[in-house]
Amino acid sequence: MPDTLTPPSIPTVPVTPAVLDGLRAIVGDKGLILDDQGKEPFVRDWRGTLVGSAAVVVRPANTEEVSKVVKLCHEHGIAIVPQGGNTGLMGGATPYPMHSGILLSLGRMNKVIEVDAVGYSMTVEAGCILQTLQETAASHDRFFPLSLGAQGSCLIGGNLSTNAGGVQVLRYGNARNLVMGLEVVLPNGDVWNGLRSLKKDNTGYDLKHLFMGAEGTLGIITKAVLKLWPAPKDVATAWLAVRDPQAAIEILSEAHAASDDNVGSCELMSRAGTDVVLRHIPGLQDPLKADTDWFLLLEWSSSRPKADGPPGSMGGMSEKLEQFLAEQFETGRVLDAVIAQNEAQARNMWTIRESVAPASRAEGGGLSYDVSVATSKVPVFIDKGLKAVLEILPSIRPYPLGHIGDGNIHFSFMSPVGMDRETLGQYSPAITRAVNDLVRDMAGSISAEHGIGIDKIDELAHYRSKVELDTMRSLKRALDPKNIMNPGKILRL
Ligand SMILES: Cc1cc2nc3c(=O)[nH]c(=O)nc-3n(C[C@H](O)[C@H](O)[C@H](O)COP(=O)(O)OP(=O)(O)OC[C@H]3O[C@@H](n4cnc5c(N)ncnc54)[C@H](O)[C@@H]3O)c2cc1C
């Protein structure tokens, strides 16, 4: 739990031997983990900073079992923490230390139920690994665009419950935009079957959007109908040294038309962030040794097969991108650039971007703020934010990065060299206030894509209006009057 947080009050009804027998009757012995060693990876968060407890980890095999488990817990008032791949960064999937109920892991529910290539959709269970779904779509010559650094271990139910963002939001939207239907087990154990493959469905409240981004506080997502797109056939990936964040925004702004609306991703990186990755993640090459603080990973892609260019040219998207970069070089926005010549070079660029989280974990303590402002305001935010933070702690080491096409900055800082976690913790409240006040003043969001979980519960209460918080509480109380579904996350009731 963050050092400054007073734990919210949550139900602490214990799992009695009779309830345990009931759980065993539903999921069998192979669906229960009772020993401390077996529970450890479930009750500790990805960053390793939060450790909670659970009487038992329950691993149901299908929706019917989830429903029966939830009904049993509802009957007894036992709290449930739903968990997918446990890669969330806000503590939403981690039980509190005083949690006496169950942790419900979706990991065994990993079937792809149907791929409708003609209708561009697939129906899947919530425990499918994101990368498996990307590969499944590709094997049908289709594309599932959700893509993020944790894709090898996060599960689609977790992605939808956090309304995950990632590196393709610019073009395809965040997780909630990729969904046509959901199946959800409600806090009383009832199953809501909203598994509709419909693009148009104006039949009252659109319930599926309640559960996406709810971080498991309103019910358990058990299945989803996901949208698919044509598979990209012609992809050009470039690593650009850019003058500054303002140049990065202007490059992106002009890239839309220059690429015929084919910009897939646009990720801002700093020299410091790139260096952290190169220090900790083996086997990577620095794409450019340019003397600048700022880089841009720019990718254009089209579902049309690559067209041949004139002899000696790259052809297709790469050629278009090369022309564009030459023009941008003339404006002074681009200082140097390299276009990946093959899959391995493109993968190297992407691995650098995607390895920032594991590399910064390896580097040790730090602070990171997942915030968003209007895209055009990103440079001002970075400039003012850096000044404000460095005024509080001049020796802190910034490495801002982010999905700048979405106005989403991971405003991240490594500890000053030699400073321990406790000492950094003394500065953290003042830095958090400075960053989040700036976000508020710029009409931004204090959580762009990672959610609220445990970590930002008090920040949300500080920055959102009473009307908004009360409306959220009314929804929570209406659906979960016993407060058993991931209690104490997002909101204090
Ligand atoms: C290296 C790395 C890179 C990352 N990059 C990004 C990024 O670019 N963009 C981004 O948005 N996030 C990113 N994340 C954060 C994280 O991967 C996402 O939030 C992801 O969507 C979480 O999925 P999960 O299966 O691990 O969920 P978990 O961590 O298990 O759970 C997250 C929340 O959802 C709830 N939950 C899980 N499954 C269900 C379900 N089936 N029904 C109801 N509630 C459920 C949990 O209770 C919890 O509140 C990154 C994380 C790491 C470690």
Coordinates of C-alpha atoms and ligand atoms in Angstrom, one line a residue:
M1 CA 0.0 0.0 0.0
P2 CA 1.4 3.5 -0.7
D3 CA 3.0 4.9 2.5
T4 CA 0.5 7.8 2.7
L5 CA -2.7 5.8 2.3
T6 CA -5.1 5.1 5.1
P7 CA -6.8 1.8 4.1
P8 CA -10.5 2.1 3.1
S9 CA -12.9 0.0 5.2
I10 CA -13.6 -3.3 3.4
P11 CA -15.7 -6.4 4.5
T12 CA -13.5 -8.8 6.4
V13 CA -15.8 -11.8 6.6
P14 CA -13.6 -14.9 6.8
V15 CA -13.7 -18.0 4.6
T16 CA -14.9 -20.6 7.0
P17 CA -14.2 -24.4 6.5
A18 CA -17.8 -24.8 5.3
V19 CA -17.4 -22.1 2.7
L20 CA -14.1 -23.6 1.6
D21 CA -15.9 -26.9 1.1
G22 CA -18.5 -25.1 -0.9
L23 CA -15.7 -23.6 -3.1
R24 CA -14.1 -27.0 -3.5
A25 CA -17.4 -28.5 -4.6
I26 CA -17.6 -25.9 -7.4
V27 CA -14.0 -25.7 -8.8
G28 CA -12.5 -28.9 -7.5
D29 CA -9.0 -29.2 -5.8
K30 CA -7.2 -28.1 -9.0
G31 CA -9.2 -24.8 -8.9
L32 CA -7.9 -23.9 -5.4
I33 CA -4.6 -22.6 -4.1
L34 CA -4.3 -22.6 -0.4
D35 CA -0.6 -22.7 0.5
D36 CA 1.3 -19.4 1.1
Q37 CA 4.0 -20.2 -1.5
G38 CA 1.4 -20.9 -4.2
K39 CA -0.6 -17.7 -3.3
E40 CA 2.5 -15.5 -3.3
P41 CA 2.6 -14.5 -7.0
F42 CA -1.2 -13.6 -6.8
V43 CA -1.0 -11.4 -3.7
R44 CA 2.1 -9.4 -4.8
D45 CA 1.8 -6.8 -7.5
W46 CA 3.9 -6.6 -10.6
R47 CA 6.1 -3.9 -9.2
G48 CA 6.7 -5.9 -6.1
T49 CA 5.8 -2.9 -3.9
L50 CA 2.3 -4.1 -2.7
V51 CA 1.7 -7.3 -0.9
G52 CA -1.7 -8.4 0.4
S53 CA -3.4 -11.5 1.5
A54 CA -6.2 -13.9 0.5
A55 CA -7.7 -16.9 2.3
V56 CA -7.6 -18.8 -1.0
V57 CA -6.9 -18.2 -4.7
V58 CA -9.9 -19.6 -6.7
R59 CA -9.3 -20.5 -10.3
P60 CA -12.6 -21.4 -12.0
A61 CA -12.7 -23.1 -15.4
N62 CA -15.8 -21.5 -16.9
T63 CA -18.5 -18.9 -16.5
E64 CA -20.8 -21.3 -14.6
E65 CA -18.2 -21.9 -12.0
V66 CA -17.5 -18.1 -11.7
S67 CA -21.2 -17.5 -11.2
K68 CA -21.5 -20.2 -8.5
V69 CA -18.3 -19.0 -6.7
V70 CA -19.6 -15.4 -6.7
K71 CA -23.1 -16.5 -5.5
L72 CA -21.5 -18.4 -2.6
C73 CA -19.4 -15.3 -1.6
H74 CA -22.4 -13.0 -2.0
E75 CA -24.5 -15.2 0.3
H76 CA -21.8 -15.0 3.0
G77 CA -20.7 -11.4 2.4
I78 CA -17.1 -12.6 1.5
A79 CA -15.0 -10.1 -0.5
I80 CA -13.6 -11.1 -4.0
V81 CA -10.6 -9.6 -5.7
P82 CA -10.7 -10.5 -9.5
Q83 CA -7.4 -10.9 -11.2
G84 CA -6.1 -11.4 -14.8
G85 CA -2.4 -11.4 -15.6
N86 CA -1.5 -9.3 -12.5
T87 CA 0.4 -6.8 -14.6
G88 CA -1.7 -3.8 -13.5
L89 CA 0.3 -0.9 -12.2
M90 CA -2.1 0.7 -9.8
G91 CA -2.6 -2.2 -7.3
G92 CA -6.2 -2.9 -8.5
A93 CA -5.6 -6.6 -8.7
T94 CA -3.8 -6.8 -5.4
P95 CA -5.8 -7.6 -2.2
Y96 CA -5.3 -5.4 0.8
P97 CA -3.3 -6.9 3.7
M98 CA -6.5 -7.2 5.8
H99 CA -8.4 -8.9 2.9
S100 CA -9.9 -12.1 4.4
G101 CA -11.8 -13.2 1.3
I102 CA -10.9 -14.9 -2.0
L103 CA -8.8 -13.9 -5.0
L104 CA -10.5 -15.0 -8.2
S105 CA -8.0 -15.6 -11.0
L106 CA -9.4 -15.9 -14.6
G107 CA -6.2 -17.6 -15.9
R108 CA -7.8 -21.0 -16.6
M109 CA -10.5 -19.5 -18.8
N110 CA -8.4 -19.1 -21.9
K111 CA -10.4 -20.4 -24.9
V112 CA -10.9 -18.6 -28.2
I113 CA -14.5 -19.5 -28.8
E114 CA -15.0 -18.3 -32.3
V115 CA -13.2 -16.2 -35.0
D116 CA -15.5 -14.6 -37.5
A117 CA -13.0 -13.5 -40.1
V118 CA -15.8 -12.4 -42.5
G119 CA -17.5 -10.3 -39.9
Y120 CA -14.3 -9.0 -38.4
S121 CA -14.9 -10.2 -34.8
M122 CA -13.8 -12.9 -32.3
T123 CA -15.4 -14.2 -29.2
V124 CA -13.0 -15.1 -26.4
E125 CA -12.8 -16.0 -22.7
A126 CA -11.5 -13.4 -20.3
G127 CA -8.4 -15.4 -19.4
C128 CA -6.9 -15.3 -22.9
I129 CA -3.4 -13.8 -23.0
L130 CA -3.4 -10.6 -25.1
Q131 CA -0.5 -11.8 -27.3
T132 CA -2.3 -15.1 -28.0
L133 CA -5.3 -13.1 -29.3
Q134 CA -3.0 -11.0 -31.5
E135 CA -1.6 -14.2 -33.0
T136 CA -5.0 -15.8 -33.4
A137 CA -6.2 -12.8 -35.4
A138 CA -3.0 -12.8 -37.5
S139 CA -3.5 -16.5 -38.3
H140 CA -6.9 -15.5 -39.9
D141 CA -5.3 -12.6 -41.8
R142 CA -6.9 -10.2 -39.4
F143 CA -5.5 -7.7 -36.8
F144 CA -6.4 -7.2 -33.2
P145 CA -4.7 -3.8 -32.4
L146 CA -4.5 -3.7 -28.6
S147 CA -0.7 -3.7 -28.0
L148 CA 1.3 -3.0 -24.8
G149 CA 4.5 -4.0 -23.1
A150 CA 2.8 -6.6 -20.9
Q151 CA 1.1 -8.3 -23.8
G152 CA 2.8 -11.6 -23.2
S153 CA 1.3 -12.0 -19.7
C154 CA -1.7 -9.6 -19.3
L155 CA -5.2 -11.2 -20.0
I156 CA -7.9 -9.7 -22.1
G157 CA -10.3 -9.5 -19.1
G158 CA -7.8 -7.4 -17.3
N159 CA -7.2 -5.2 -20.4
L160 CA -10.9 -4.5 -20.7
S161 CA -11.3 -4.0 -16.9
T162 CA -8.6 -1.3 -17.0
N163 CA -9.7 0.0 -20.4
A164 CA -6.0 -0.4 -21.4
G165 CA -4.4 2.0 -23.9
G166 CA -1.1 1.0 -25.3
V167 CA 0.7 2.0 -28.6
Q168 CA -2.2 1.8 -31.1
V169 CA -4.8 4.0 -29.5
L170 CA -4.0 6.8 -31.9
R171 CA -5.6 4.9 -34.7
Y172 CA -7.9 2.3 -33.2
G173 CA -8.9 3.8 -29.8
N174 CA -8.4 2.3 -26.3
A175 CA -9.7 -1.1 -25.2
R176 CA -13.3 -0.1 -24.9
N177 CA -13.4 0.9 -28.5
L178 CA -12.4 -2.7 -29.5
V179 CA -15.4 -4.4 -28.0
M180 CA -18.8 -5.3 -29.4
G181 CA -20.2 -7.4 -26.5
L182 CA -19.4 -8.7 -23.0
E183 CA -20.5 -11.4 -20.7
V184 CA -20.2 -10.4 -17.0
V185 CA -20.9 -12.1 -13.7
L186 CA -22.5 -9.5 -11.4
P187 CA -21.7 -9.2 -7.7
N188 CA -24.8 -11.3 -6.8
G189 CA -23.6 -14.1 -9.1
D190 CA -26.1 -13.5 -11.9
V191 CA -24.7 -13.8 -15.4
W192 CA -25.4 -10.9 -17.8
N193 CA -25.1 -12.2 -21.3
G194 CA -24.3 -9.2 -23.5
L195 CA -22.2 -11.2 -26.0
R196 CA -23.6 -9.5 -29.1
S197 CA -21.6 -9.1 -32.3
L198 CA -23.4 -5.8 -33.1
K199 CA -21.9 -2.6 -34.2
K200 CA -25.3 -0.9 -33.8
D201 CA -27.4 -1.5 -30.7
N202 CA -29.2 1.4 -29.3
T203 CA -31.4 -0.5 -26.8
G204 CA -31.2 1.6 -23.7
Y205 CA -28.1 2.0 -21.5
D206 CA -25.0 0.5 -23.0
L207 CA -24.1 -1.7 -20.0
K208 CA -20.8 -3.1 -21.4
H209 CA -19.2 0.3 -21.0
L210 CA -20.0 0.2 -17.2
F211 CA -17.7 -2.8 -16.7
M212 CA -14.8 -1.6 -18.9
G213 CA -12.5 0.5 -16.8
A214 CA -14.3 -0.5 -13.6
E215 CA -11.2 -2.4 -12.4
G216 CA -13.3 -5.3 -11.2
T217 CA -15.4 -3.3 -8.8
L218 CA -18.8 -3.8 -10.5
G219 CA -18.5 -7.4 -11.7
I220 CA -16.3 -10.0 -13.4
I221 CA -15.9 -10.0 -17.1
T222 CA -15.9 -13.6 -18.3
K223 CA -16.2 -13.3 -22.1
A224 CA -15.9 -10.7 -24.8
V225 CA -16.7 -10.2 -28.5
L226 CA -13.7 -8.2 -29.9
K227 CA -13.5 -6.2 -33.1
L228 CA -10.9 -7.2 -35.7
W229 CA -9.3 -5.2 -38.6
P230 CA -7.6 -6.1 -41.8
A231 CA -4.0 -7.3 -41.2
P232 CA -1.3 -4.7 -41.9
K233 CA 0.7 -5.7 -45.0
D234 CA 3.0 -2.7 -45.5
V235 CA 4.6 -1.4 -42.3
A236 CA 7.3 1.3 -42.0
T237 CA 8.9 1.9 -38.6
A238 CA 11.3 4.8 -37.9
W239 CA 13.4 6.1 -35.0
L240 CA 13.7 9.8 -35.2
A241 CA 16.0 12.2 -33.2
V242 CA 13.8 15.3 -32.8
R243 CA 14.5 18.8 -31.7
D244 CA 12.1 18.8 -28.7
P245 CA 8.5 17.7 -27.8
Q246 CA 7.0 20.6 -29.7
A247 CA 8.7 19.3 -32.9
A248 CA 7.4 15.9 -32.1
I249 CA 3.8 17.1 -32.0
E250 CA 4.2 19.1 -35.2
I251 CA 5.7 16.0 -37.0
L252 CA 2.8 13.9 -35.9
S253 CA 0.3 16.6 -37.0
E254 CA 1.7 16.6 -40.5
A255 CA 2.2 12.9 -40.7
H256 CA -1.5 12.1 -40.8
A257 CA -2.0 13.6 -44.2
A258 CA 1.5 12.7 -45.5
S259 CA 0.8 9.0 -44.7
D260 CA -2.7 9.1 -46.3
D261 CA -4.1 8.6 -42.7
N262 CA -1.8 5.6 -42.1
V263 CA -0.1 6.7 -38.8
G264 CA -0.3 3.7 -36.5
S265 CA 1.9 4.7 -33.6
C266 CA 3.8 7.7 -32.4
E267 CA 5.8 7.3 -29.2
L268 CA 7.9 9.9 -27.5
M269 CA 11.1 8.7 -25.9
S270 CA 13.9 10.6 -24.1
R271 CA 17.6 10.0 -24.2
A272 CA 17.5 9.2 -20.5
G273 CA 14.7 6.6 -20.9
T274 CA 16.5 4.9 -23.9
D275 CA 19.7 4.7 -21.8
V276 CA 17.9 3.0 -18.9
V277 CA 16.6 0.4 -21.3
L278 CA 20.0 -0.2 -22.9
R279 CA 21.6 -0.4 -19.5
H280 CA 19.2 -3.2 -18.2
I281 CA 17.8 -5.1 -21.1
P282 CA 20.4 -7.2 -23.0
G283 CA 20.6 -7.7 -26.7
L284 CA 19.3 -4.2 -27.8
Q285 CA 21.1 -1.8 -30.2
D286 CA 20.8 2.0 -29.8
P287 CA 19.1 2.9 -33.1
L288 CA 20.7 6.4 -33.3
K289 CA 23.6 8.0 -31.4
A290 CA 22.2 11.5 -32.1
D291 CA 23.0 14.3 -29.7
T292 CA 19.5 15.1 -28.6
D293 CA 17.3 14.6 -25.5
W294 CA 14.3 13.5 -27.5
F295 CA 13.3 10.7 -29.9
L296 CA 10.2 9.6 -31.7
L297 CA 9.2 6.1 -32.6
L298 CA 6.9 6.6 -35.6
E299 CA 5.1 3.8 -37.4
W300 CA 3.0 3.9 -40.6
S301 CA 1.1 0.9 -41.7
S302 CA -1.4 0.0 -44.4
S303 CA -3.4 -3.1 -45.1
R304 CA -2.6 -2.8 -48.8
P305 CA 0.3 -4.9 -50.0
K306 CA 3.5 -3.1 -50.4
A307 CA 3.8 -1.3 -53.8
D308 CA 7.2 -1.5 -55.6
G309 CA 8.9 1.9 -56.0
P310 CA 11.4 3.0 -58.7
P311 CA 14.5 0.8 -58.9
G312 CA 16.8 1.3 -55.9
S313 CA 14.0 2.8 -53.8
M314 CA 12.4 1.2 -50.7
G315 CA 8.9 1.3 -52.2
G316 CA 5.6 1.4 -50.3
M317 CA 5.2 3.0 -46.9
S318 CA 8.9 3.2 -46.3
E319 CA 9.5 5.3 -49.3
K320 CA 6.6 7.6 -48.4
L321 CA 8.0 7.9 -44.9
E322 CA 11.5 8.6 -46.2
Q323 CA 10.2 11.5 -48.3
F324 CA 8.3 12.8 -45.3
L325 CA 11.3 12.6 -43.0
A326 CA 13.5 14.5 -45.6
E327 CA 10.9 17.3 -45.6
Q328 CA 10.8 17.3 -41.8
F329 CA 14.6 17.4 -41.7
E330 CA 14.5 20.6 -43.7
T331 CA 12.2 22.3 -41.2
G332 CA 14.7 21.5 -38.4
R333 CA 12.2 19.4 -36.4
V334 CA 14.0 16.1 -37.3
L335 CA 17.7 16.1 -36.6
D336 CA 18.4 12.5 -37.7
A337 CA 16.4 9.4 -38.4
V338 CA 16.6 5.8 -39.3
I339 CA 14.0 3.7 -41.0
A340 CA 14.0 0.0 -40.1
Q341 CA 15.2 -2.0 -43.0
N342 CA 13.8 -5.3 -41.8
E343 CA 11.7 -6.9 -39.1
A344 CA 14.6 -7.3 -36.7
Q345 CA 15.4 -3.6 -36.8
A346 CA 11.8 -2.7 -36.3
R347 CA 11.5 -5.2 -33.4
N348 CA 14.7 -3.7 -31.8
M349 CA 13.0 -0.2 -31.9
W350 CA 9.8 -1.6 -30.4
T351 CA 11.6 -3.6 -27.7
I352 CA 13.3 -0.4 -26.5
R353 CA 10.0 1.3 -26.2
E354 CA 8.2 -1.6 -24.5
S355 CA 11.1 -2.3 -22.1
V356 CA 10.9 1.0 -20.3
A357 CA 8.7 -0.4 -17.5
P358 CA 10.9 -3.5 -16.7
A359 CA 14.1 -1.5 -17.1
S360 CA 13.0 1.1 -14.7
R361 CA 11.9 -1.6 -12.3
A362 CA 15.5 -3.0 -12.5
E363 CA 16.9 0.5 -12.1
G364 CA 15.3 0.8 -8.6
G365 CA 13.1 3.3 -7.0
G366 CA 11.4 6.2 -8.8
L367 CA 8.2 8.0 -9.4
S368 CA 5.9 7.8 -12.4
Y369 CA 2.7 9.6 -13.3
D370 CA 0.5 8.3 -16.1
V371 CA -1.3 11.5 -17.1
S372 CA -2.9 13.1 -20.2
V373 CA -3.5 16.6 -21.5
A374 CA -4.8 17.8 -24.9
T375 CA -2.2 16.6 -27.5
S376 CA -1.2 20.1 -28.5
K377 CA -0.5 21.0 -24.8
V378 CA 2.0 18.1 -24.3
P379 CA 5.1 20.2 -24.8
V380 CA 3.9 22.9 -22.3
F381 CA 3.0 20.2 -19.8
I382 CA 6.5 18.6 -20.0
D383 CA 8.2 21.9 -19.7
K384 CA 6.2 23.2 -16.8
G385 CA 6.1 19.8 -15.1
L386 CA 9.9 19.3 -15.2
K387 CA 10.5 22.8 -13.8
A388 CA 8.0 22.1 -10.9
V389 CA 9.5 18.7 -10.0
L390 CA 13.1 19.8 -10.3
E391 CA 12.4 22.7 -8.0
I392 CA 11.3 20.3 -5.3
L393 CA 14.1 17.8 -5.9
P394 CA 16.8 19.1 -8.2
S395 CA 18.7 15.8 -8.3
I396 CA 15.8 13.6 -9.4
R397 CA 16.4 12.1 -12.9
P398 CA 13.5 12.6 -15.3
Y399 CA 12.8 10.3 -18.3
P400 CA 9.4 11.4 -19.6
L401 CA 7.9 9.3 -22.4
G402 CA 4.6 8.4 -23.8
H403 CA 1.9 7.8 -26.3
I404 CA 2.0 11.5 -27.3
G405 CA -0.5 11.1 -30.1
D406 CA -3.0 10.5 -27.4
G407 CA -1.7 13.3 -25.2
N408 CA -0.6 10.6 -22.8
I409 CA 2.7 11.2 -21.0
H410 CA 4.3 8.7 -18.6
F411 CA 5.9 11.5 -16.5
S412 CA 8.6 9.3 -15.0
F413 CA 11.6 10.0 -12.7
M414 CA 14.4 7.8 -11.4
S415 CA 15.6 8.4 -7.8
P416 CA 18.6 10.7 -7.4
V417 CA 21.7 8.6 -7.5
G418 CA 22.3 7.1 -4.0
M419 CA 18.9 8.1 -2.6
D420 CA 17.0 5.3 -0.9
R421 CA 13.2 4.6 -1.3
E422 CA 12.3 6.0 2.1
T423 CA 14.0 9.3 1.5
L424 CA 12.4 9.6 -2.0
G425 CA 9.1 8.8 -0.3
Q426 CA 9.4 12.0 1.8
Y427 CA 9.5 14.1 -1.4
S428 CA 6.8 12.1 -3.1
P429 CA 3.6 13.8 -1.7
A430 CA 4.9 17.3 -2.8
I431 CA 5.9 16.1 -6.2
T432 CA 2.6 14.3 -6.7
R433 CA 0.7 17.4 -5.8
A434 CA 2.8 19.6 -8.1
V435 CA 2.3 17.2 -11.1
N436 CA -1.4 16.6 -10.5
D437 CA -2.2 20.2 -9.9
L438 CA -0.6 21.1 -13.2
V439 CA -2.6 18.3 -14.9
R440 CA -5.8 19.8 -13.4
D441 CA -4.8 23.4 -14.4
M442 CA -4.3 22.1 -17.9
A443 CA -7.7 20.3 -18.0
G444 CA -6.0 16.9 -18.2
S445 CA -6.5 13.6 -16.5
I446 CA -4.5 12.2 -13.5
S447 CA -4.8 8.7 -14.9
A448 CA -4.7 8.4 -18.7
E449 CA -4.6 4.6 -19.0
H450 CA -3.5 2.7 -15.9
G451 CA -6.6 3.3 -13.8
I452 CA -7.0 4.2 -10.1
G453 CA -6.7 0.9 -8.2
I454 CA -5.3 1.4 -4.7
D455 CA -2.6 3.9 -5.6
K456 CA -4.7 6.8 -6.9
I457 CA -7.8 6.4 -4.7
D458 CA -7.1 9.6 -2.7
E459 CA -5.9 11.5 -5.8
L460 CA -9.2 10.7 -7.6
A461 CA -11.2 11.9 -4.5
H462 CA -9.1 15.1 -4.5
Y463 CA -9.5 16.0 -8.1
R464 CA -13.0 14.9 -9.1
S465 CA -16.1 16.7 -8.2
K466 CA -18.5 15.6 -5.5
V467 CA -21.2 15.1 -8.2
E468 CA -18.9 12.8 -10.2
L469 CA -17.8 10.8 -7.1
D470 CA -21.3 10.5 -5.7
T471 CA -22.6 9.3 -9.1
M472 CA -19.8 6.6 -9.2
R473 CA -20.7 5.6 -5.6
S474 CA -24.4 5.3 -6.5
L475 CA -23.6 3.0 -9.3
K476 CA -21.3 0.9 -7.1
R477 CA -24.0 0.6 -4.3
A478 CA -26.7 -0.2 -6.8
L479 CA -24.8 -3.1 -8.3
D480 CA -22.8 -4.3 -5.3
P481 CA -24.8 -3.3 -2.1
K482 CA -22.7 -5.7 0.0
N483 CA -19.5 -4.1 -1.3
I484 CA -17.9 -7.5 -1.9
M485 CA -16.5 -6.9 -5.5
N486 CA -12.9 -5.7 -5.3
P487 CA -13.8 -3.5 -2.3
G488 CA -11.7 -0.4 -1.5
K489 CA -10.5 0.0 -5.1
I490 CA -11.2 3.2 -7.1
L491 CA -13.5 4.7 -4.4
R492 CA -13.9 4.9 -0.7
L493 CA -17.6 4.3 -0.1
Ligands
LIG1 C1 5.6 -3.8 -18.8 C2 4.2 -3.2 -18.7 C3 3.8 -2.3 -19.7 C4 2.5 -1.8 -19.6 N1 2.0 -1.0 -20.6 C5 0.8 -0.5 -20.6 C6 0.3 0.3 -21.6 O1 1.0 0.7 -22.6 N2 -1.0 0.8 -21.5 C7 -1.8 0.4 -20.5 O2 -3.0 0.8 -20.5 N3 -1.4 -0.4 -19.5 C8 -0.1 -0.8 -19.5 N4 0.4 -1.6 -18.5 C9 -0.5 -2.0 -17.3 C10 -1.2 -3.3 -17.5 O3 -0.6 -4.2 -18.3 C11 -2.6 -3.1 -18.0 O4 -3.4 -2.4 -17.1 C12 -3.4 -4.4 -18.3 O5 -4.5 -4.1 -19.0 C13 -3.7 -5.2 -17.1 O6 -4.2 -6.5 -17.5 P1 -4.0 -7.8 -16.5 O7 -4.7 -9.0 -17.1 O8 -2.6 -7.9 -16.0 O9 -4.9 -7.3 -15.3 P2 -4.7 -7.3 -13.7 O10 -3.5 -6.6 -13.3 O11 -4.8 -8.7 -13.2 O12 -6.0 -6.5 -13.2 C14 -6.2 -5.2 -13.4 C15 -7.5 -4.7 -12.8 O13 -8.6 -5.4 -13.5 C16 -9.3 -6.2 -12.6 N5 -9.6 -7.4 -13.4 C17 -8.8 -8.3 -14.0 N6 -9.4 -9.2 -14.7 C18 -10.7 -8.9 -14.5 C19 -11.9 -9.5 -15.0 N7 -11.9 -10.6 -15.9 N8 -13.1 -9.0 -14.7 C20 -13.2 -7.9 -13.8 N9 -12.1 -7.3 -13.4 C21 -10.9 -7.8 -13.7 C22 -8.5 -6.4 -11.4 O14 -9.2 -6.6 -10.3 C23 -7.7 -5.1 -11.4 O15 -8.4 -4.1 -10.7 C24 1.6 -2.2 -18.5 C25 2.1 -3.0 -17.5 C26 3.4 -3.5 -17.6 C27 3.9 -4.4 -16.5

